[in-house]
PDB file of C-alpha atoms and ligand atoms in Angstrom:
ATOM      1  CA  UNK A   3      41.825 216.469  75.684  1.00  0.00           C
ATOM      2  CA  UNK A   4      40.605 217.067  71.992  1.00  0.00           C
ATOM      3  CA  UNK A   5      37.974 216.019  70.625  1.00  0.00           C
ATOM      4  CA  UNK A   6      36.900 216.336  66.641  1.00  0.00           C
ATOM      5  CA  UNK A   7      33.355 214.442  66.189  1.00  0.00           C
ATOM      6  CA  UNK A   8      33.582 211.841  63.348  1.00  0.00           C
ATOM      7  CA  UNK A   9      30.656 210.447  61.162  1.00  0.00           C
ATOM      8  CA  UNK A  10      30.508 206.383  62.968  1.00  0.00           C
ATOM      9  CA  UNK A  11      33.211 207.416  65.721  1.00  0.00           C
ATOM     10  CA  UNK A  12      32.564 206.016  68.852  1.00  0.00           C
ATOM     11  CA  UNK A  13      34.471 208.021  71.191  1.00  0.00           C
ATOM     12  CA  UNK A  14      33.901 211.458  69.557  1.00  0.00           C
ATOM     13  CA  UNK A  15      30.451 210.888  69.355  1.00  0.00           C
ATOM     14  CA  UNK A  16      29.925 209.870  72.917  1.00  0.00           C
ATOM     15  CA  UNK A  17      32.063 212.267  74.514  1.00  0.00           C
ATOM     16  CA  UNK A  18      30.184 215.611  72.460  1.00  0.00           C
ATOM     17  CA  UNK A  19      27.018 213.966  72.863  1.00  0.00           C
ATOM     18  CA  UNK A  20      27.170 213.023  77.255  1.00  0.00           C
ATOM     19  CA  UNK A  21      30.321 215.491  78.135  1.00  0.00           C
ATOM     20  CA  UNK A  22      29.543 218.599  79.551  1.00  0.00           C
ATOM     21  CA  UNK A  23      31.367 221.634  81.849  1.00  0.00           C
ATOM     22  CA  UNK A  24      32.092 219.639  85.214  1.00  0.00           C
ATOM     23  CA  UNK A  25      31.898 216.212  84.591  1.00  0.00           C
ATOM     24  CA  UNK A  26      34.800 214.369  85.630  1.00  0.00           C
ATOM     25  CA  UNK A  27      36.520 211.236  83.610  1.00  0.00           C
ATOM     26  CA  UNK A  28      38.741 208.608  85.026  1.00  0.00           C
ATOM     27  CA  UNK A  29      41.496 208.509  81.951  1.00  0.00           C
ATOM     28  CA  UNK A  30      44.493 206.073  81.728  1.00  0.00           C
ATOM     29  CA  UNK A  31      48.143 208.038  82.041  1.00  0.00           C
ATOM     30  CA  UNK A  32      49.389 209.213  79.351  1.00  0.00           C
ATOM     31  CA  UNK A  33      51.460 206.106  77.636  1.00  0.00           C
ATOM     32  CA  UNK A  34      52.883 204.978  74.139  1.00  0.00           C
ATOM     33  CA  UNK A  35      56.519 205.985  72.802  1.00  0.00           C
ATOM     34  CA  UNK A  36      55.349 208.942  70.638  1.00  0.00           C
ATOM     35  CA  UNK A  37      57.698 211.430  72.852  1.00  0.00           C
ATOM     36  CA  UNK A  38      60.774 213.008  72.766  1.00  0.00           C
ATOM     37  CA  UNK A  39      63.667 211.297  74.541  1.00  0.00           C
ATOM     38  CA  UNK A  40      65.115 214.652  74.989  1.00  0.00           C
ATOM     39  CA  UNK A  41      63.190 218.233  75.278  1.00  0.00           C
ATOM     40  CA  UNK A  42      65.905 220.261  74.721  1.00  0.00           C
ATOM     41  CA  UNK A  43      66.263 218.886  71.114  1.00  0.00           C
ATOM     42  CA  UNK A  44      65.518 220.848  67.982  1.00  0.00           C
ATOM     43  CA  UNK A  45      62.391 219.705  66.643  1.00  0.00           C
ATOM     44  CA  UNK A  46      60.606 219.621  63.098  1.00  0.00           C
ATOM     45  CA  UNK A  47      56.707 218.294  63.948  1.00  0.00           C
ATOM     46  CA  UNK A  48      54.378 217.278  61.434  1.00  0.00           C
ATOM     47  CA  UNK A  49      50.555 217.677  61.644  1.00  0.00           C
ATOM     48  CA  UNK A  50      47.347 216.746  59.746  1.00  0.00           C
ATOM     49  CA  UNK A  51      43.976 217.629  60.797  1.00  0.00           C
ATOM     50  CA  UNK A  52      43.565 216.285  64.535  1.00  0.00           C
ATOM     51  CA  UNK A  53      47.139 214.756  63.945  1.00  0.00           C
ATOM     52  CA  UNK A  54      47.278 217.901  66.079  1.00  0.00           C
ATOM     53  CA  UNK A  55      46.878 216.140  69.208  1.00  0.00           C
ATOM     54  CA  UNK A  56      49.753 214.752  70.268  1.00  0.00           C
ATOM     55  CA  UNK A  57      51.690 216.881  68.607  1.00  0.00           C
ATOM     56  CA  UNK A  58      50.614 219.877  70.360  1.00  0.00           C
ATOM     57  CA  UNK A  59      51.441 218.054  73.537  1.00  0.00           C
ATOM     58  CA  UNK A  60      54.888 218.183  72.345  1.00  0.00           C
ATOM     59  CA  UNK A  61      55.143 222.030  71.321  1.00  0.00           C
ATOM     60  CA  UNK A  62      53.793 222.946  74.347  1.00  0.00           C
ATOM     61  CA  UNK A  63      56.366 220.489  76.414  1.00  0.00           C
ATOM     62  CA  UNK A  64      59.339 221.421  74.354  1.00  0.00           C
ATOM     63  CA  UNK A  65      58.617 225.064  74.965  1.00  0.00           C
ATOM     64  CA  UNK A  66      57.905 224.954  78.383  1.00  0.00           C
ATOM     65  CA  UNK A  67      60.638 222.704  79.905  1.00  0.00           C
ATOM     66  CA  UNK A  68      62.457 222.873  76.818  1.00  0.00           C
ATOM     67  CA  UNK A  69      65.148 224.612  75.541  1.00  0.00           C
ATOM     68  CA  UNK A  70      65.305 223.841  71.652  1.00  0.00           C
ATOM     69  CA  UNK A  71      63.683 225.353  68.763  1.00  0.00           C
ATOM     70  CA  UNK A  72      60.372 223.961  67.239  1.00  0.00           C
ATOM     71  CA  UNK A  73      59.085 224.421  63.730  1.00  0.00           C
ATOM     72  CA  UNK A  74      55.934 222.907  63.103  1.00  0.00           C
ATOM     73  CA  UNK A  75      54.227 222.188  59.641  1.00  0.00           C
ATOM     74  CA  UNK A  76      50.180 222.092  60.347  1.00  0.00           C
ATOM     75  CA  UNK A  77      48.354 221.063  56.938  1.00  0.00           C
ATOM     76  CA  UNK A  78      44.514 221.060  56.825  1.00  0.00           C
ATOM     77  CA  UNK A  79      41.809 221.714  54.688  1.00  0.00           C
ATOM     78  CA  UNK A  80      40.908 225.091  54.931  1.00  0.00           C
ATOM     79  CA  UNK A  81      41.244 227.757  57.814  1.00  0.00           C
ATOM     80  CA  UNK A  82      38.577 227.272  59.276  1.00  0.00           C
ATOM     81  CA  UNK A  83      39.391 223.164  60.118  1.00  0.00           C
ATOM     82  CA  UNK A  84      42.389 224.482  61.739  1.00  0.00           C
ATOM     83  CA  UNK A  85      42.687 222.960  65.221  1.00  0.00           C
ATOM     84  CA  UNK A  86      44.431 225.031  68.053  1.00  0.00           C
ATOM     85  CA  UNK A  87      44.700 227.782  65.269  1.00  0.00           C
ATOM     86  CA  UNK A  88      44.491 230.833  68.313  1.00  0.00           C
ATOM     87  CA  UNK A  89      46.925 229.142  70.642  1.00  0.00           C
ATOM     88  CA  UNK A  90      49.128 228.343  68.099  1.00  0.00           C
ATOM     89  CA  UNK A  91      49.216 232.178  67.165  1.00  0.00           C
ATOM     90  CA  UNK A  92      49.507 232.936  71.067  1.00  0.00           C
ATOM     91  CA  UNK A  93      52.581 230.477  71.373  1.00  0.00           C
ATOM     92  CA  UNK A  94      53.995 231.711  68.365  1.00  0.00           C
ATOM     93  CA  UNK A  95      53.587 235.203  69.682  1.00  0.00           C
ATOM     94  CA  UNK A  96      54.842 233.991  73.640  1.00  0.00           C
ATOM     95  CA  UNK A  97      58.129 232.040  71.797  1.00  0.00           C
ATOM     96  CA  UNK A  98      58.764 234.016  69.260  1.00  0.00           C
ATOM     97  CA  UNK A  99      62.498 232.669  68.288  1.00  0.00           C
ATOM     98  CA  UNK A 100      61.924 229.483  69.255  1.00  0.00           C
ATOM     99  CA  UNK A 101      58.584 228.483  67.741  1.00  0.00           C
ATOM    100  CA  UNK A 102      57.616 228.741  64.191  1.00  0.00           C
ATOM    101  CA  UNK A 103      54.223 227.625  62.810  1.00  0.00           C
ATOM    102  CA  UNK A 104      53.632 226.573  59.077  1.00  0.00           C
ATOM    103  CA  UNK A 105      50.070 226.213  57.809  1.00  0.00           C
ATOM    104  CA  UNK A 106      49.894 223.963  54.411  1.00  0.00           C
ATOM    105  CA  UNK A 107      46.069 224.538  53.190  1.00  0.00           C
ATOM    106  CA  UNK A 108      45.019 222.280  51.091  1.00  0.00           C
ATOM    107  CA  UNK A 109      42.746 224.931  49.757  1.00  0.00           C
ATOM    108  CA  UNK A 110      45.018 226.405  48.444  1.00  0.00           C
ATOM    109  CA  UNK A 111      47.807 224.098  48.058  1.00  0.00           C
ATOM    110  CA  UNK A 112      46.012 221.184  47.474  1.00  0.00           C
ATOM    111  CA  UNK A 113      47.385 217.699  48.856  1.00  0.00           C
ATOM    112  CA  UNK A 114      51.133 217.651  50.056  1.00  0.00           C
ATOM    113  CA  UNK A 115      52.980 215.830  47.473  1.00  0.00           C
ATOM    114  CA  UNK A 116      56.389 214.295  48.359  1.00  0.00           C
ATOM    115  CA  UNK A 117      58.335 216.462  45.630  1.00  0.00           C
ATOM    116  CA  UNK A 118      56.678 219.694  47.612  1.00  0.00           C
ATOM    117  CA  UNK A 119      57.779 218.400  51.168  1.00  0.00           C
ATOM    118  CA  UNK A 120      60.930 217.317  50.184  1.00  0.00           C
ATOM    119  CA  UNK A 121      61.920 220.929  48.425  1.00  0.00           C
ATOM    120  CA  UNK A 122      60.054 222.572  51.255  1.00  0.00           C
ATOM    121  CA  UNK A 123      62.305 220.607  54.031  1.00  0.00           C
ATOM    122  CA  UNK A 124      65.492 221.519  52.265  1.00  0.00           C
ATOM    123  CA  UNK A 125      64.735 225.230  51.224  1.00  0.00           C
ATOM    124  CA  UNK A 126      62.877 226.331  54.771  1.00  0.00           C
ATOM    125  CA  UNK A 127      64.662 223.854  57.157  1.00  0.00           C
ATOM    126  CA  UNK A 128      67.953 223.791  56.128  1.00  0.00           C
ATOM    127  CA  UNK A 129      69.421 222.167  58.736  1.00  0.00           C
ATOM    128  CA  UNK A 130      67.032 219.792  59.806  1.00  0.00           C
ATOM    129  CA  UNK A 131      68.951 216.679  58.668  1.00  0.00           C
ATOM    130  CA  UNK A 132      69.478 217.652  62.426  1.00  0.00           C
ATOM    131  CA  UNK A 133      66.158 217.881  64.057  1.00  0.00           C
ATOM    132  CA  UNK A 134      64.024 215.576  65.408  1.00  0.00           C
ATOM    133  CA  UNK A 135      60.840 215.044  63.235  1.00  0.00           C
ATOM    134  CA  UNK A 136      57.395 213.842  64.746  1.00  0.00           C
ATOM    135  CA  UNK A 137      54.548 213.448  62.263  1.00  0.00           C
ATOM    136  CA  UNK A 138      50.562 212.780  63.459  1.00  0.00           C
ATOM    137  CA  UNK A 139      48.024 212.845  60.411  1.00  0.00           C
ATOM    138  CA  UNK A 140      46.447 210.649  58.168  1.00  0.00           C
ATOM    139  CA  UNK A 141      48.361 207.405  56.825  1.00  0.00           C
ATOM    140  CA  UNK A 142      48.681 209.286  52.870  1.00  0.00           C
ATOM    141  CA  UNK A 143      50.228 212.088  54.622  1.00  0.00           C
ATOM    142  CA  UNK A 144      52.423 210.759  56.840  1.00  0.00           C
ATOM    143  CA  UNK A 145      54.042 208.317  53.871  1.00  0.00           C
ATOM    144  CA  UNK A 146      54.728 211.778  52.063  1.00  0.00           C
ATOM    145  CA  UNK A 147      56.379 213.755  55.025  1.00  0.00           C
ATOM    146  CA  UNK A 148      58.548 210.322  55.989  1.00  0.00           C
ATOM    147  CA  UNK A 149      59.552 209.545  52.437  1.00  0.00           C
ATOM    148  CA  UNK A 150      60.128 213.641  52.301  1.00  0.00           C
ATOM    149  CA  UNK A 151      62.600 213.355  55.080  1.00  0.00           C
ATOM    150  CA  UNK A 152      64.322 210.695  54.106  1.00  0.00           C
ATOM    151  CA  UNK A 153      64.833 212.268  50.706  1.00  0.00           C
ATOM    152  CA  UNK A 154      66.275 215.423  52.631  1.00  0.00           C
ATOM    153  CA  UNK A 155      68.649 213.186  53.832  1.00  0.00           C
ATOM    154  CA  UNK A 156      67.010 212.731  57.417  1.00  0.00           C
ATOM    155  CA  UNK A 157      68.543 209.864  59.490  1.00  0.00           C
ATOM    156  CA  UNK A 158      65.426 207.069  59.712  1.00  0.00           C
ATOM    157  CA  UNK A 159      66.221 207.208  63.809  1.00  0.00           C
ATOM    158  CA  UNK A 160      64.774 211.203  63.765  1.00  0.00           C
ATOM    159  CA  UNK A 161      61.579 210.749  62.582  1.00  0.00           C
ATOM    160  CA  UNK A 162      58.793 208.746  64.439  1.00  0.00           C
ATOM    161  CA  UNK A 163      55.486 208.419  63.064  1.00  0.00           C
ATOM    162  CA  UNK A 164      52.166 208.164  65.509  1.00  0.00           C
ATOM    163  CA  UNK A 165      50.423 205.182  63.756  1.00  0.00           C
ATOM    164  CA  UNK A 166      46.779 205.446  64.880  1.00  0.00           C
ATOM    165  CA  UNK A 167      43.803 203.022  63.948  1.00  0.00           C
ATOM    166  CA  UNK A 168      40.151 203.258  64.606  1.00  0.00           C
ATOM    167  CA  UNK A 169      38.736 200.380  66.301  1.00  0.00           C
ATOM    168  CA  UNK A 170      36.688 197.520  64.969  1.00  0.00           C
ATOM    169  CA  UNK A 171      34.300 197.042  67.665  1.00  0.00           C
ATOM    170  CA  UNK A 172      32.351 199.135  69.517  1.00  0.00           C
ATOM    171  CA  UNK A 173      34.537 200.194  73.214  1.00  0.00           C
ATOM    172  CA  UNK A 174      31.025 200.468  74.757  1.00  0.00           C
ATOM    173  CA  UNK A 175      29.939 197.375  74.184  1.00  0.00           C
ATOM    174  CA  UNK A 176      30.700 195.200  77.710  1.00  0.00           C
ATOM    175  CA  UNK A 177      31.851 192.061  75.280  1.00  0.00           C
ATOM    176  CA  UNK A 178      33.995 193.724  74.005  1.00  0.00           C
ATOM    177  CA  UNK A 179      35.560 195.239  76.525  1.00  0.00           C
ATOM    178  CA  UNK A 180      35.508 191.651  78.898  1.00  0.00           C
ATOM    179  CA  UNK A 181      38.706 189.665  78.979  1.00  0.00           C
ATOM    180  CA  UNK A 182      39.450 185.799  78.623  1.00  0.00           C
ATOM    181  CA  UNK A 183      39.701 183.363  81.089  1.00  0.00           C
ATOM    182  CA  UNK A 184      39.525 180.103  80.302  1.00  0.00           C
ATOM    183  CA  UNK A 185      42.731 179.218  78.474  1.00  0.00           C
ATOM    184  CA  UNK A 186      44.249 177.113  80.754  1.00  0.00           C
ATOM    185  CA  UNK A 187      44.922 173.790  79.126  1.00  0.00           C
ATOM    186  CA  UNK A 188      47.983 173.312  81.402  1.00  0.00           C
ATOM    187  CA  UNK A 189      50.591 174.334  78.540  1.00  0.00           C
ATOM    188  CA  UNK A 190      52.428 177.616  80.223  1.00  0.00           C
ATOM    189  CA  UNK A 191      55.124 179.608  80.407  1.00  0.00           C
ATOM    190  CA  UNK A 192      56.484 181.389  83.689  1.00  0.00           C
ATOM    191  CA  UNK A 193      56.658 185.010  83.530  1.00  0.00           C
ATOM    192  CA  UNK A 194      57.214 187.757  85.867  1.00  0.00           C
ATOM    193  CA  UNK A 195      56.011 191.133  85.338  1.00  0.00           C
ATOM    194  CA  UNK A 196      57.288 194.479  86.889  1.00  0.00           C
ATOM    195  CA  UNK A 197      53.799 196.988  86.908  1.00  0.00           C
ATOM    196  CA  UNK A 198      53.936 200.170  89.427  1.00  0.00           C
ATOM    197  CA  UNK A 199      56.574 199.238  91.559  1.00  0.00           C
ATOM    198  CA  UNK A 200      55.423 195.501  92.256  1.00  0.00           C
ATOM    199  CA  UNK A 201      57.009 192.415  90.959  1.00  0.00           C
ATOM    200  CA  UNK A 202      54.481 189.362  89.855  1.00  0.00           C
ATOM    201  CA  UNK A 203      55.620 185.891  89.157  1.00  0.00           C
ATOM    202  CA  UNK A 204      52.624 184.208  86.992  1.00  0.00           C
ATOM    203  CA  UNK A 205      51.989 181.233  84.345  1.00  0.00           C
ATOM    204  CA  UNK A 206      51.619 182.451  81.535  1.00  0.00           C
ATOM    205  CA  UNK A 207      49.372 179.800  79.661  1.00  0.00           C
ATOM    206  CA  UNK A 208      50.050 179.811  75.676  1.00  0.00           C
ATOM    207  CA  UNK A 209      46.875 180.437  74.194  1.00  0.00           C
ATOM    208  CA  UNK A 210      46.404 183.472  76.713  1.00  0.00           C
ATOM    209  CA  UNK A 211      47.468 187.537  76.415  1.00  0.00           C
ATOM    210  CA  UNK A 212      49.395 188.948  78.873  1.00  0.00           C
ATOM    211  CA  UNK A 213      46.721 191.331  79.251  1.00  0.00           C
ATOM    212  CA  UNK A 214      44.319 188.231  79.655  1.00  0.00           C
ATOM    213  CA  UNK A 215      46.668 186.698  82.699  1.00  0.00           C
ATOM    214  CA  UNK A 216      46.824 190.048  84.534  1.00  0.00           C
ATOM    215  CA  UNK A 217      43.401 190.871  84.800  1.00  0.00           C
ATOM    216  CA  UNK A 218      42.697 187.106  85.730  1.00  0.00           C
ATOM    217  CA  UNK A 219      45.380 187.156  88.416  1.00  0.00           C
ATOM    218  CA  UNK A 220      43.637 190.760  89.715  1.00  0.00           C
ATOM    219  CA  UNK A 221      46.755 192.911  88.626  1.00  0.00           C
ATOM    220  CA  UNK A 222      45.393 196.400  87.692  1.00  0.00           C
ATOM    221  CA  UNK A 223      46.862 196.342  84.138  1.00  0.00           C
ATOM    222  CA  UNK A 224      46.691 198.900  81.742  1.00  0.00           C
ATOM    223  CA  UNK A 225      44.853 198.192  78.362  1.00  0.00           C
ATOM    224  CA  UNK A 226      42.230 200.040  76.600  1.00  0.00           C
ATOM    225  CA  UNK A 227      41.337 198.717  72.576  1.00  0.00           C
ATOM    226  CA  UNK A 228      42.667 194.971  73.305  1.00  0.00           C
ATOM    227  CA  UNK A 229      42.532 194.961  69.327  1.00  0.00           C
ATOM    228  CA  UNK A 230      46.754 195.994  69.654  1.00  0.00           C
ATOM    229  CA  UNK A 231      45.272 199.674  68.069  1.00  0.00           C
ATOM    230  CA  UNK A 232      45.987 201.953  70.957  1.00  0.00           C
ATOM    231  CA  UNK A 233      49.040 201.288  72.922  1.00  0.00           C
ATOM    232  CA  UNK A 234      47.948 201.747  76.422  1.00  0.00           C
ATOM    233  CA  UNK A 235      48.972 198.312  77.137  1.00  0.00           C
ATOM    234  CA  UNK A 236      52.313 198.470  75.309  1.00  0.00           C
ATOM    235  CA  UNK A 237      55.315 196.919  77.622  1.00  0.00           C
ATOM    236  CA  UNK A 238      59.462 195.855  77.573  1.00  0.00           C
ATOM    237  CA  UNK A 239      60.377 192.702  77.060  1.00  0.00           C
ATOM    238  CA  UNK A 240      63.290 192.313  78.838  1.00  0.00           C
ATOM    239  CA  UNK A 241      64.003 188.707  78.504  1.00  0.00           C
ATOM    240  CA  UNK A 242      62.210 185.799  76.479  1.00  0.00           C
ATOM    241  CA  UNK A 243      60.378 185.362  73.509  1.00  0.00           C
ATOM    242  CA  UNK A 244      56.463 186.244  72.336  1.00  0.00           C
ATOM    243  CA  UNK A 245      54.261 185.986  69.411  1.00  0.00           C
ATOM    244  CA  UNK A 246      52.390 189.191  68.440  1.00  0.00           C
ATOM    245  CA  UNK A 247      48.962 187.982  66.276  1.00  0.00           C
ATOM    246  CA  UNK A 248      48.795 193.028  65.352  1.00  0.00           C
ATOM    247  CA  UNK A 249      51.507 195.214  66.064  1.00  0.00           C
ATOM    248  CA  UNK A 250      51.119 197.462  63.185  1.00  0.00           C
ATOM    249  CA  UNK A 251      51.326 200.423  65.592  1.00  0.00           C
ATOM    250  CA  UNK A 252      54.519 199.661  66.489  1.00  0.00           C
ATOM    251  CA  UNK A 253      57.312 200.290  64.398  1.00  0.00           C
ATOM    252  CA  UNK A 254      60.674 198.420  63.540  1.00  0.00           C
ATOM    253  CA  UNK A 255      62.621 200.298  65.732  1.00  0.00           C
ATOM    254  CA  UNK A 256      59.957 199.747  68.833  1.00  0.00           C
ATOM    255  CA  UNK A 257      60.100 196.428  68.384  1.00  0.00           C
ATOM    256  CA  UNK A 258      64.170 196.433  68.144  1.00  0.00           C
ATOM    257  CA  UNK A 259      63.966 198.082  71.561  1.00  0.00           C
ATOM    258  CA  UNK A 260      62.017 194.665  72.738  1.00  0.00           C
ATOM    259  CA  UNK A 261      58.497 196.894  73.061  1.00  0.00           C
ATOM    260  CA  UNK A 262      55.390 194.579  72.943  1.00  0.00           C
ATOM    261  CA  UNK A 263      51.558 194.836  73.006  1.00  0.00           C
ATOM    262  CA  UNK A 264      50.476 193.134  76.310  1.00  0.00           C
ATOM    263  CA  UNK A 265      46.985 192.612  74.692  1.00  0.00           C
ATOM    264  CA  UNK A 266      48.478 190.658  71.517  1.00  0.00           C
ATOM    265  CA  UNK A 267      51.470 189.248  73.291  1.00  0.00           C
ATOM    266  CA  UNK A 268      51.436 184.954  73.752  1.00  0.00           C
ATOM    267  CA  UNK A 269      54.659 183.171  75.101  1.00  0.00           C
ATOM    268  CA  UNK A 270      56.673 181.619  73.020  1.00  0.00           C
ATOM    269  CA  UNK A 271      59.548 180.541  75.004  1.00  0.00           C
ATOM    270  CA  UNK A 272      59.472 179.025  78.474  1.00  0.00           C
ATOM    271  CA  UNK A 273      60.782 182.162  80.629  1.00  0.00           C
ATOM    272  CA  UNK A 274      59.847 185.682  80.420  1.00  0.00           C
ATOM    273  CA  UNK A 275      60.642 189.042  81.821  1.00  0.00           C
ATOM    274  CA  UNK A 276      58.120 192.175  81.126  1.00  0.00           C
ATOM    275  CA  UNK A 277      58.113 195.131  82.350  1.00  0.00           C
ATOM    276  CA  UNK A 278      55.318 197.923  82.112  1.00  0.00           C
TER     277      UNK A 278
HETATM  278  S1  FES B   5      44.919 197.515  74.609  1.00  0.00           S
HETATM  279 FE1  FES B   5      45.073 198.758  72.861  1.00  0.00          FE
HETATM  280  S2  FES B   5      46.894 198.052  71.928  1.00  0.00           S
HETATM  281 FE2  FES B   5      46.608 196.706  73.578  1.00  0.00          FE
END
């Protein structure tokens, strides 16, 4: 786990203010698309401040059960904001061949622009028209590297972009975290659902979430934000038809591949198939 404390952020500021050595937290498993279909791949990663995160989850995969190269591009503000910058080195060090680190400083580079990353891609990765790209940061930065790669002539299906938003609501605060039950005005769809090995046929009533019908009918569903911000409740549709009211986090291709929020998901059609 990492954890960066942010001015207002409600995680960050709970966990460094009641965490400490030896306590033990119940987390979700790890979920969301943001991973590599194939570790073994050549990969070009992208990071931005605690963009980091999940993107050091993939070095360290890719390396370890891996067998491709990885070059990642780490931008921050100065040295001293730089996350993971000692086990980076160490990794570096450990794979030397395989793993490359760039550091962009905005010290002293200022703010990536996309004429920058788009010479920088094709003079220092000349062959990454060929690489998988993963980029974590803020929104700004992101836009840059992706319109970057493109420019270098990178196909749109390489590069996958961890779209992250803060929540509205507090995640501590019990209404917000309680579910709805009453839809039921008899208007439902049938859907069965395919969660951890067990198969449930359910109505689905129209005006309800998926996430809302599993918890009512006791299924242990996974779901964290319910604001569609997170993706721990993100599921296949494998047959039928739903209306999404946010799935900004996903992108075009996710939803091409049938992916849906379960907290934002409503039937649309009469018959549904889902599978977690
Ligand atoms: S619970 Fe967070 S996106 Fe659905």
């Amino acid at each position: 786990m990492t954890v960066k404390r942010t001015v207002g952020g409600y995680g960050s500021n709970w966990l460094c203010d009641n965490i400490t050595v030896g306590d033990t937290i119940e987390v979700l498993p790890p979920s969301g698309v943001f991973t590599p279909a194939d570790l073994d791949a050549d990969f070009l990663l992208w990071a931005a401040g605690s963009g980091i995160t999940p993107i050091m989850s993939i070095v360290k995969s890719v390396l370890s059960a891996g067998t491709g190269r990885v070059v990642l591009c780490y931008a921050n503000r100065d040295e001293r904001s730089v996350i993971f910058a000692e086990e980076l080195r160490d990794l570096a060090a450990g794979y030397a061949g395989r793993l490359t680190v760039l550091h962009w400083l905005e010290s002293i580079r200022g703010l990536p622009t996309p004429a920058q990353m788009s010479g920088f891609t094709r003079t220092v990765f000349p062959g990454s028209a060929g690489f998988d790209s993963f980029i974590c940061g803020p929104a700004p930065f992101m836009a840059v590297i992706k319109d970057a790669l493109t420019e270098a002539g990178v196909p749109p299906a390489r590069v996958h972009l961890e779209v992250f938003r803060s929540l509205s609501g507090d995640p501590f605060d019990d209404d917000n975290l309680s579910v709805t039950t009453d839809f039921d005005d008899g208007d439902a769809a049938a859907v069965r659902v395919d969660l951890d090995g067990t198969s449930h046929q359910l109505r689905w009533p129209r005006r309800a979430t998926l996430v809302d019908v599993l918890v009512a009918a006791g299924v242990d569903v996974p779901y964290s934000c319910k604001e569609g911000q997170c993706g721990s409740c993100a599921a296949r549709l494998v047959h039928g038809e739903v209306d999404m009211a946010s799935c900004e986090i996903l992108e075009p291709e996710d939803l091409t591949d049938g992916l849906i929020l379960g907290c934002q998901a409503r039937p649309v059609s009469d018959d549904l198939h889902i599978e977690f």
